[in-house]
Coordinates of C-alpha atoms in Angstrom, one line a residue:
M1 CA 29.9 -7.5 -37.3
T2 CA 30.2 -9.3 -40.7
S3 CA 30.8 -12.4 -38.7
L4 CA 27.5 -11.7 -36.3
L5 CA 25.7 -11.2 -39.5
N6 CA 26.9 -14.6 -41.1
E7 CA 26.1 -16.8 -37.9
A8 CA 22.8 -15.3 -37.6
A9 CA 22.1 -16.1 -41.1
E10 CA 23.3 -19.7 -40.8
A11 CA 21.5 -20.0 -37.6
I12 CA 18.1 -19.8 -39.6
G13 CA 19.3 -22.3 -42.4
D14 CA 20.1 -19.5 -45.2
P15 CA 23.4 -18.3 -46.5
A16 CA 24.0 -14.8 -45.7
G17 CA 23.9 -13.7 -49.2
S18 CA 20.5 -15.1 -49.9
V19 CA 18.5 -12.7 -51.7
T20 CA 14.8 -12.0 -49.9
S21 CA 13.2 -9.4 -52.2
E22 CA 13.1 -8.2 -55.6
S23 CA 15.1 -5.4 -54.6
G24 CA 18.1 -7.3 -54.0
R25 CA 17.8 -7.5 -50.1
T26 CA 19.6 -10.2 -48.4
R27 CA 19.3 -11.9 -45.0
A28 CA 22.4 -10.1 -44.0
D29 CA 20.8 -6.6 -44.6
D30 CA 17.8 -7.6 -42.6
I31 CA 20.0 -8.7 -39.5
A32 CA 21.8 -5.5 -39.9
C33 CA 18.7 -3.4 -40.0
A34 CA 17.6 -5.1 -36.7
A35 CA 20.9 -4.5 -34.9
R36 CA 20.8 -0.8 -35.9
V37 CA 17.3 -0.5 -34.7
L38 CA 18.4 -2.2 -31.5
R39 CA 21.6 -0.1 -31.1
T40 CA 19.8 3.3 -32.1
E41 CA 17.0 2.7 -29.1
A42 CA 20.0 1.4 -26.6
D43 CA 21.9 4.6 -27.3
A44 CA 18.7 6.7 -26.7
L45 CA 18.2 4.9 -23.4
N46 CA 21.6 5.4 -22.3
A47 CA 21.3 9.3 -23.3
L48 CA 17.9 9.2 -21.3
A49 CA 19.6 8.0 -18.2
D50 CA 22.5 10.2 -18.7
G51 CA 20.1 13.1 -18.6
L52 CA 18.1 12.4 -15.5
D53 CA 18.0 15.5 -13.3
G54 CA 15.8 17.3 -11.0
A55 CA 12.7 17.3 -12.9
F56 CA 12.6 13.4 -12.6
L57 CA 12.8 13.9 -8.8
R58 CA 10.1 16.6 -8.8
A59 CA 7.8 14.4 -10.9
L60 CA 8.5 11.6 -8.2
D61 CA 7.8 13.6 -5.3
T62 CA 4.6 14.7 -7.0
L63 CA 3.4 11.2 -7.7
H64 CA 4.4 10.1 -4.3
G65 CA 2.5 13.0 -2.5
I66 CA -0.8 12.6 -4.1
R67 CA -3.8 11.1 -2.2
G68 CA -5.5 9.9 -5.5
R69 CA -4.6 8.0 -8.4
V70 CA -2.3 8.5 -11.3
I71 CA -3.9 9.2 -14.5
V72 CA -1.9 8.5 -17.6
T73 CA -2.8 9.5 -21.1
G74 CA -1.8 9.7 -24.3
M75 CA -2.9 9.4 -28.1
G76 CA -1.9 6.8 -30.9
K77 CA 1.3 5.2 -30.0
S78 CA 1.8 7.4 -26.8
G79 CA -1.4 6.2 -25.7
H80 CA -0.4 2.5 -26.0
V81 CA 2.6 3.4 -24.1
A82 CA 0.4 5.0 -21.4
R83 CA -1.8 2.2 -20.9
K84 CA 1.2 -0.1 -20.3
I85 CA 2.9 2.6 -17.9
A86 CA -0.5 2.8 -16.0
A87 CA -0.8 -1.2 -15.7
T88 CA 2.9 -1.2 -14.5
M89 CA 2.3 1.7 -11.8
A90 CA -1.0 0.0 -10.8
S91 CA 0.6 -3.6 -10.3
T92 CA 3.5 -2.0 -8.1
G93 CA 1.7 -0.2 -5.5
T94 CA 0.7 3.3 -7.3
P95 CA -2.7 3.3 -8.2
A96 CA -3.2 4.4 -11.7
F97 CA -5.1 4.0 -14.8
F98 CA -5.4 5.1 -18.3
V99 CA -7.7 7.8 -19.7
H100 CA -8.0 8.0 -23.4
P101 CA -8.0 11.7 -24.4
G102 CA -10.6 11.6 -26.9
E103 CA -12.9 9.9 -24.4
A104 CA -12.0 12.5 -21.8
S105 CA -13.4 15.3 -23.9
H106 CA -16.6 13.3 -24.0
G107 CA -17.2 12.9 -20.2
D108 CA -14.4 10.8 -19.0
L109 CA -12.8 14.1 -17.4
G110 CA -15.2 13.2 -14.5
M111 CA -12.7 10.3 -13.8
I112 CA -10.0 12.7 -12.7
T113 CA -10.5 14.2 -9.3
R114 CA -8.3 16.9 -7.5
D115 CA -6.6 14.2 -5.5
D116 CA -5.1 12.8 -8.7
A117 CA -2.2 13.6 -10.7
V118 CA -1.7 13.4 -14.6
V119 CA 0.9 12.2 -16.5
A120 CA 0.5 13.1 -20.4
L121 CA 2.6 11.4 -23.1
S122 CA 3.2 13.4 -26.5
N123 CA 6.3 13.1 -28.4
S124 CA 5.6 16.4 -30.4
G125 CA 4.0 18.1 -27.1
G126 CA 1.4 19.6 -29.2
T127 CA -1.2 16.8 -29.6
H128 CA -4.6 18.5 -29.8
E129 CA -6.6 15.7 -28.5
L130 CA -4.7 16.5 -25.0
S131 CA -6.0 19.9 -25.1
D132 CA -9.1 19.2 -22.9
I133 CA -7.4 17.2 -20.4
I134 CA -4.4 20.0 -20.1
A135 CA -7.1 22.7 -19.7
Y136 CA -9.0 20.6 -17.1
T137 CA -5.9 20.3 -14.9
R138 CA -5.0 23.8 -15.1
R139 CA -8.5 24.8 -14.2
F140 CA -8.9 22.4 -10.9
D141 CA -4.9 22.7 -9.8
I142 CA -4.4 19.0 -10.7
P143 CA -0.8 18.4 -10.9
L144 CA 0.2 17.9 -14.5
I145 CA 3.5 15.8 -15.3
G146 CA 4.2 16.1 -19.3
M147 CA 6.5 13.5 -21.1
T148 CA 7.7 14.9 -24.3
R149 CA 10.5 15.6 -26.6
R150 CA 9.9 19.4 -27.2
A151 CA 10.7 21.9 -24.4
A152 CA 9.2 24.5 -26.3
S153 CA 5.6 22.9 -26.8
A154 CA 2.2 23.5 -25.3
L155 CA 2.5 20.4 -23.0
A156 CA 5.8 21.3 -21.6
E157 CA 5.1 24.7 -21.1
Q158 CA 1.6 23.9 -19.4
S159 CA 3.0 21.2 -17.3
D160 CA 4.0 21.5 -13.5
V161 CA 6.9 19.2 -14.2
A162 CA 8.1 18.6 -17.9
L163 CA 10.3 15.5 -18.6
I164 CA 12.0 16.3 -21.8
L165 CA 13.1 13.2 -23.8
P166 CA 16.8 13.7 -25.3
P167 CA 17.0 14.8 -29.1
V168 CA 17.9 11.4 -30.5
P169 CA 16.9 10.0 -34.0
E170 CA 13.8 7.7 -34.4
A171 CA 15.0 4.3 -35.3
C172 CA 12.6 4.4 -38.4
P173 CA 15.0 5.3 -41.5
L174 CA 12.3 7.7 -42.8
G175 CA 12.2 9.5 -39.3
L176 CA 8.5 9.1 -39.1
A177 CA 7.2 5.8 -37.2
P178 CA 7.4 6.2 -33.4
T179 CA 10.0 4.1 -32.2
T180 CA 13.1 5.4 -30.1
S181 CA 10.6 8.0 -28.8
T182 CA 8.1 5.4 -27.6
T183 CA 10.8 3.3 -26.2
M184 CA 12.1 6.2 -24.1
M185 CA 8.6 7.1 -22.9
L186 CA 8.0 3.4 -21.8
A187 CA 11.4 3.2 -19.9
L188 CA 10.9 6.4 -18.3
G189 CA 7.6 5.3 -17.1
D190 CA 9.1 2.2 -15.8
A191 CA 11.8 4.1 -14.2
L192 CA 9.1 6.2 -12.2
A193 CA 7.1 3.1 -11.4
V194 CA 10.1 1.3 -9.7
A195 CA 11.3 4.5 -8.0
L196 CA 8.0 4.8 -6.4
L197 CA 7.9 1.0 -5.5
E198 CA 11.1 1.5 -3.9
R199 CA 10.1 4.6 -2.2
R200 CA 7.0 2.9 -0.6
G201 CA 9.1 -0.2 0.4
F202 CA 6.7 -2.2 -1.8
S203 CA 7.7 -6.2 -1.0
A204 CA 7.0 -9.5 -2.8
A205 CA 4.3 -10.3 -0.7
D206 CA 2.6 -7.0 -1.6
F207 CA 3.2 -7.6 -5.4
R208 CA 1.4 -11.0 -4.9
E209 CA -1.8 -9.3 -3.6
F210 CA -2.2 -7.8 -7.2
H211 CA -0.8 -10.9 -9.0
P212 CA -2.7 -13.9 -7.7
G213 CA -3.1 -15.7 -10.9
G214 CA -0.6 -17.7 -12.8
Q215 CA 2.8 -19.1 -11.9
L216 CA 3.7 -15.5 -10.4
G217 CA 1.0 -15.6 -7.9
R218 CA 1.6 -19.2 -6.9
G219 CA 5.4 -18.4 -6.4
L220 CA 4.6 -15.8 -3.8
L221 CA 2.2 -17.6 -1.7
K222 CA 3.0 -17.5 2.1
V223 CA 2.7 -20.6 4.3
T224 CA -0.3 -19.0 6.0
D225 CA -2.3 -19.3 2.8
V226 CA -1.9 -23.0 2.6
M227 CA -1.4 -24.1 6.0
H228 CA -3.9 -26.2 8.4
A229 CA -5.1 -24.0 11.0
G230 CA -7.8 -24.1 14.0
D231 CA -9.6 -27.4 14.2
G232 CA -7.2 -28.8 11.5
L233 CA -4.2 -28.2 13.5
P234 CA -3.0 -31.6 15.4
L235 CA -1.8 -30.7 18.9
C236 CA -1.6 -32.2 22.3
R237 CA -0.4 -31.6 25.9
L238 CA 2.9 -32.7 27.4
D239 CA 1.0 -34.8 29.8
S240 CA -1.5 -36.1 27.1
P241 CA -1.7 -40.1 27.1
L242 CA -0.5 -42.0 23.9
S243 CA -3.9 -43.0 23.3
D244 CA -5.0 -39.5 23.1
V245 CA -2.0 -38.6 20.7
I246 CA -3.1 -41.5 18.6
F247 CA -6.2 -40.3 18.1
E248 CA -5.5 -37.0 17.3
M249 CA -2.7 -38.0 15.0
T250 CA -5.5 -40.2 13.1
A251 CA -8.4 -37.7 13.1
K252 CA -6.0 -34.9 11.5
R253 CA -4.3 -37.1 9.2
L254 CA -1.1 -35.2 8.8
G255 CA 1.5 -38.0 10.2
C256 CA 2.3 -35.9 13.3
V257 CA 1.0 -34.1 16.4
G258 CA 2.6 -30.9 18.0
V259 CA 3.3 -31.0 21.7
T260 CA 2.7 -28.0 23.9
D261 CA 3.4 -27.2 27.3
G262 CA 1.3 -25.4 29.7
D263 CA 1.9 -21.7 28.1
G264 CA 0.7 -23.1 24.7
A265 CA 4.2 -22.8 23.4
L266 CA 5.3 -25.8 21.1
V267 CA 8.0 -27.7 22.7
G268 CA 8.1 -31.1 20.8
I269 CA 6.6 -33.3 17.9
I270 CA 5.5 -36.9 17.8
T271 CA 5.4 -38.5 14.2
D272 CA 4.1 -41.8 13.3
G273 CA 7.5 -42.8 13.0
D274 CA 8.0 -42.2 16.6
L275 CA 5.1 -44.3 17.3
R276 CA 6.4 -47.0 15.4
R277 CA 9.9 -46.9 17.0
H278 CA 8.2 -47.1 20.6
L279 CA 5.8 -49.8 19.5
A280 CA 5.4 -52.1 22.8
P281 CA 2.4 -53.3 24.6
E282 CA 3.0 -50.6 27.4
L283 CA 3.3 -47.8 24.8
L284 CA -0.5 -46.8 25.5
A285 CA 0.3 -46.1 29.0
E286 CA 3.1 -43.6 28.0
R287 CA 2.7 -39.9 28.1
A288 CA 3.4 -37.7 25.2
D289 CA 6.5 -35.9 26.5
R290 CA 7.9 -39.6 27.1
I291 CA 8.3 -40.2 23.3
M292 CA 8.3 -36.7 21.8
S293 CA 11.3 -35.2 19.7
P294 CA 12.1 -31.9 21.2
H295 CA 12.6 -28.6 19.3
P296 CA 10.5 -29.4 16.3
K297 CA 11.5 -27.5 13.1
T298 CA 9.2 -24.7 12.4
I299 CA 8.7 -21.7 10.0
R300 CA 7.5 -18.1 10.4
P301 CA 4.0 -17.1 9.1
K302 CA 5.4 -14.5 6.2
A303 CA 7.7 -17.1 4.8
L304 CA 6.6 -18.1 1.2
I305 CA 5.8 -21.8 0.6
A306 CA 9.0 -22.1 -1.6
E307 CA 11.1 -21.6 1.5
A308 CA 9.0 -24.1 3.4
L309 CA 9.5 -26.7 0.6
R310 CA 13.2 -25.9 0.7
V311 CA 13.6 -26.6 4.4
M312 CA 11.4 -29.8 4.3
N313 CA 13.7 -31.0 1.4
E314 CA 16.9 -30.1 3.3
K315 CA 15.6 -31.6 6.6
Q316 CA 14.1 -34.6 4.9
I317 CA 10.7 -34.1 6.7
T318 CA 7.2 -33.8 5.4
T319 CA 5.5 -31.1 7.8
L320 CA 6.6 -27.7 9.3
F321 CA 4.8 -26.1 12.0
V322 CA 4.0 -22.3 11.6
I323 CA 4.7 -20.6 14.8
E324 CA 4.8 -16.9 16.1
A325 CA 5.8 -16.2 19.6
D326 CA 6.7 -19.8 20.0
R327 CA 2.9 -20.7 19.7
P328 CA 1.8 -22.8 17.0
L329 CA -0.5 -21.0 14.4
G330 CA -0.9 -23.8 12.0
I331 CA 1.0 -26.7 10.1
V332 CA 2.0 -27.0 6.6
H333 CA 2.4 -30.3 4.7
I334 CA 4.9 -30.7 1.7
H335 CA 1.7 -31.8 -0.4
D336 CA 0.1 -28.6 0.5
C337 CA 3.4 -27.0 -1.1
L338 CA 3.3 -28.9 -4.1
R339 CA -0.5 -28.6 -4.6
A340 CA -0.1 -24.8 -4.5
G341 CA 2.8 -24.9 -7.4
A342 CA 5.8 -24.2 -5.2
A343 CA 8.0 -26.7 -7.1

């Protein structure tokens, strides 16, 4: 531990014994304090994990079975955690939002319906601002899940399911500031959200629907989001004359044309390189099937553009036809993937 403290102090350009306050506190003391907090909270999370039981499963069943939304509420620091839990659930396939208990007493109870469930957070279990929400759930038979440290509390006793946090100390040396308790609440909320995600089979594609912005959204784009389709899809028939093929390739400006058979299935591809290799006075008299390359590289509609970019890099090609049941739905160019931010 002493070695760790010395290394940390040296990393910030200060000797481990450097005094940082009039009380004689050193850099090493600061590192030791931070390490103590993290270890205290880590121990609390281990205790929380070891104590998971049927109550967690009942809470999970309750949230999975409702037709409405999950209403998460709490006051003070618990309220801040409740907001984050609601946001995590909403982004992972469980409709949820935060209701402030104070505002609930002044009209926002109307946001909670009988199809919903309420998750209420309170370290003590006796937060008086929650009383109106608790009473409202009891009056209208709305499922209530309480998250608290005290089993013998108003919140725990009134809840349909009480999630009791283990009796571990706060990381604050005064034992007053919510630290360990809020960390456990946050982690338990994450556990509920992820367990619900897995029960529902929530996929990366589903996740993208709620995260269209930023790098995450770009990374989860599918080829169907960027492909050229409809009139923008360069296609010809097996028996098309090369004059028509050249016209189609020039009009669509993607450097290739897909060749389809009588059933509309993709059977080949003609690239501008193919045209150059067969360049001769009699070229325009040829048919598409005479110079096409069979079995073109394709990709499925639900593939991410990152996968399309990988395939194009591996095969050293610039386009992929998007097919379903052997029929071309569209075509994706490497520039489309790069513009979408796949690289």
